[in-house]
Coordinates of C-alpha atoms in Angstrom, one line a residue:
F1 CA -52.0 30.7 -19.2
L2 CA -51.1 27.4 -17.8
S3 CA -53.4 27.9 -14.8
G4 CA -56.3 27.3 -17.2
D5 CA -58.1 30.3 -15.8
I6 CA -57.8 32.4 -19.0
K7 CA -59.6 31.1 -22.0
T8 CA -60.5 34.4 -23.7
I9 CA -59.2 37.9 -23.3
D10 CA -62.5 38.7 -21.5
D11 CA -61.4 36.5 -18.7
L12 CA -59.0 39.4 -17.7
P13 CA -60.4 42.5 -15.9
A14 CA -60.5 45.6 -18.2
D15 CA -57.8 47.2 -16.1
D16 CA -55.5 44.0 -16.0
F17 CA -52.0 44.9 -17.0
R18 CA -51.7 41.7 -19.0
R19 CA -54.0 43.2 -21.6
A20 CA -50.9 45.4 -22.6
I21 CA -48.6 42.4 -22.9
P22 CA -48.0 41.1 -26.4
R23 CA -48.6 37.5 -25.6
F24 CA -52.1 38.4 -24.4
Q25 CA -52.8 40.3 -27.7
E26 CA -53.6 39.1 -31.2
P27 CA -52.2 37.3 -33.1
F28 CA -50.4 35.7 -30.2
F29 CA -53.3 35.2 -27.7
V30 CA -55.3 32.6 -29.8
K31 CA -52.1 30.8 -30.7
N32 CA -51.0 30.6 -27.0
I33 CA -54.5 29.3 -26.0
E34 CA -54.1 26.5 -28.7
L35 CA -50.7 25.6 -27.2
V36 CA -52.1 25.5 -23.7
K37 CA -54.9 23.2 -24.8
A38 CA -52.4 20.8 -26.3
I39 CA -50.3 20.9 -23.1
E40 CA -53.4 20.4 -21.0
A41 CA -54.4 17.3 -23.0
M42 CA -51.0 15.8 -22.5
A43 CA -51.0 16.7 -18.8
A44 CA -54.4 15.0 -18.4
E45 CA -53.0 11.8 -20.0
K46 CA -50.2 11.9 -17.5
K47 CA -52.5 12.8 -14.6
V48 CA -50.7 15.9 -13.7
T49 CA -51.5 19.6 -14.1
S50 CA -50.3 21.6 -17.1
S51 CA -48.1 23.6 -14.9
Q52 CA -46.5 20.5 -13.4
L53 CA -45.8 19.2 -16.8
A54 CA -44.2 22.4 -17.9
L55 CA -42.0 22.5 -14.9
A56 CA -41.0 18.9 -15.3
W57 CA -40.1 19.7 -18.9
I58 CA -37.9 22.6 -17.8
I59 CA -36.2 20.4 -15.2
S60 CA -35.6 17.7 -17.8
K61 CA -33.6 20.2 -19.7
G62 CA -31.3 20.7 -16.8
H63 CA -32.7 24.0 -15.7
L64 CA -34.1 25.0 -12.3
P65 CA -37.4 26.8 -12.6
I66 CA -38.3 29.3 -10.0
P67 CA -42.2 29.6 -10.3
G68 CA -44.0 32.2 -8.4
T69 CA -47.1 31.3 -6.4
K70 CA -49.4 32.6 -3.7
R71 CA -51.0 29.5 -2.4
R72 CA -49.6 26.4 -0.5
K73 CA -51.4 24.0 -2.8
Y74 CA -49.6 25.4 -5.8
V75 CA -46.2 25.3 -4.0
E76 CA -46.9 21.6 -3.3
Q77 CA -47.8 21.0 -6.9
N78 CA -44.7 22.8 -8.1
I79 CA -42.6 20.6 -5.8
G80 CA -44.4 17.5 -7.2
S81 CA -43.3 18.3 -10.7
A82 CA -39.7 17.3 -9.7
R83 CA -41.0 13.7 -9.3
I84 CA -42.5 13.6 -12.8
N85 CA -40.5 11.3 -15.1
L86 CA -40.8 12.3 -18.8
S87 CA -39.9 9.6 -21.3
E88 CA -38.1 10.3 -24.5
A89 CA -41.5 10.0 -26.2
D90 CA -43.0 12.5 -23.8
L91 CA -40.1 15.0 -24.5
A92 CA -40.5 14.5 -28.2
K93 CA -44.3 15.1 -28.0
L94 CA -43.7 18.3 -26.0
E95 CA -41.1 19.5 -28.5
S96 CA -43.7 18.9 -31.3
I97 CA -46.3 20.8 -29.4
V98 CA -44.1 23.8 -28.7
P99 CA -41.0 23.6 -31.0
L100 CA -37.9 25.6 -30.0
G101 CA -38.3 29.1 -31.3
T102 CA -42.1 29.1 -31.3
E103 CA -43.2 32.8 -31.4
T104 CA -45.6 33.4 -28.4
G105 CA -45.3 37.1 -28.0
D106 CA -43.1 39.2 -25.7
Q107 CA -43.4 38.9 -22.0
Y108 CA -43.6 42.6 -21.5
D109 CA -44.7 45.6 -23.6
K110 CA -42.1 47.4 -25.7
F111 CA -41.4 50.1 -23.0
S112 CA -40.8 47.5 -20.3
M113 CA -38.7 45.4 -22.5
G114 CA -36.4 48.4 -22.9
L115 CA -35.9 48.5 -19.2
L116 CA -34.6 45.0 -18.9
D117 CA -30.9 44.6 -18.4
Y118 CA -29.8 41.4 -19.9

């Protein structure tokens, strides 16, 4: 979602596996797009990408994100997220956009969730 490439479900090919994932289905899809738009707006204010903002947010919580990427420019953007300083006001705004516990749909379908060992 944070890449900004997906705005409607029709942006995914008919055979894309993500169509089976709950967060890409209703009622979650529209809600997730709204969350992304709010994050994109905040990222634009800070002159960073929405992915960088999300990574900086995770880092600010003391976690080490391990984002996957296929292109060098995205690796460089991901590294750049470690240099983004988020103020207390920034963190509060992010928490208001996506409060802890916000339901965004499962990452995998029910069968795949059953295979996870956690």
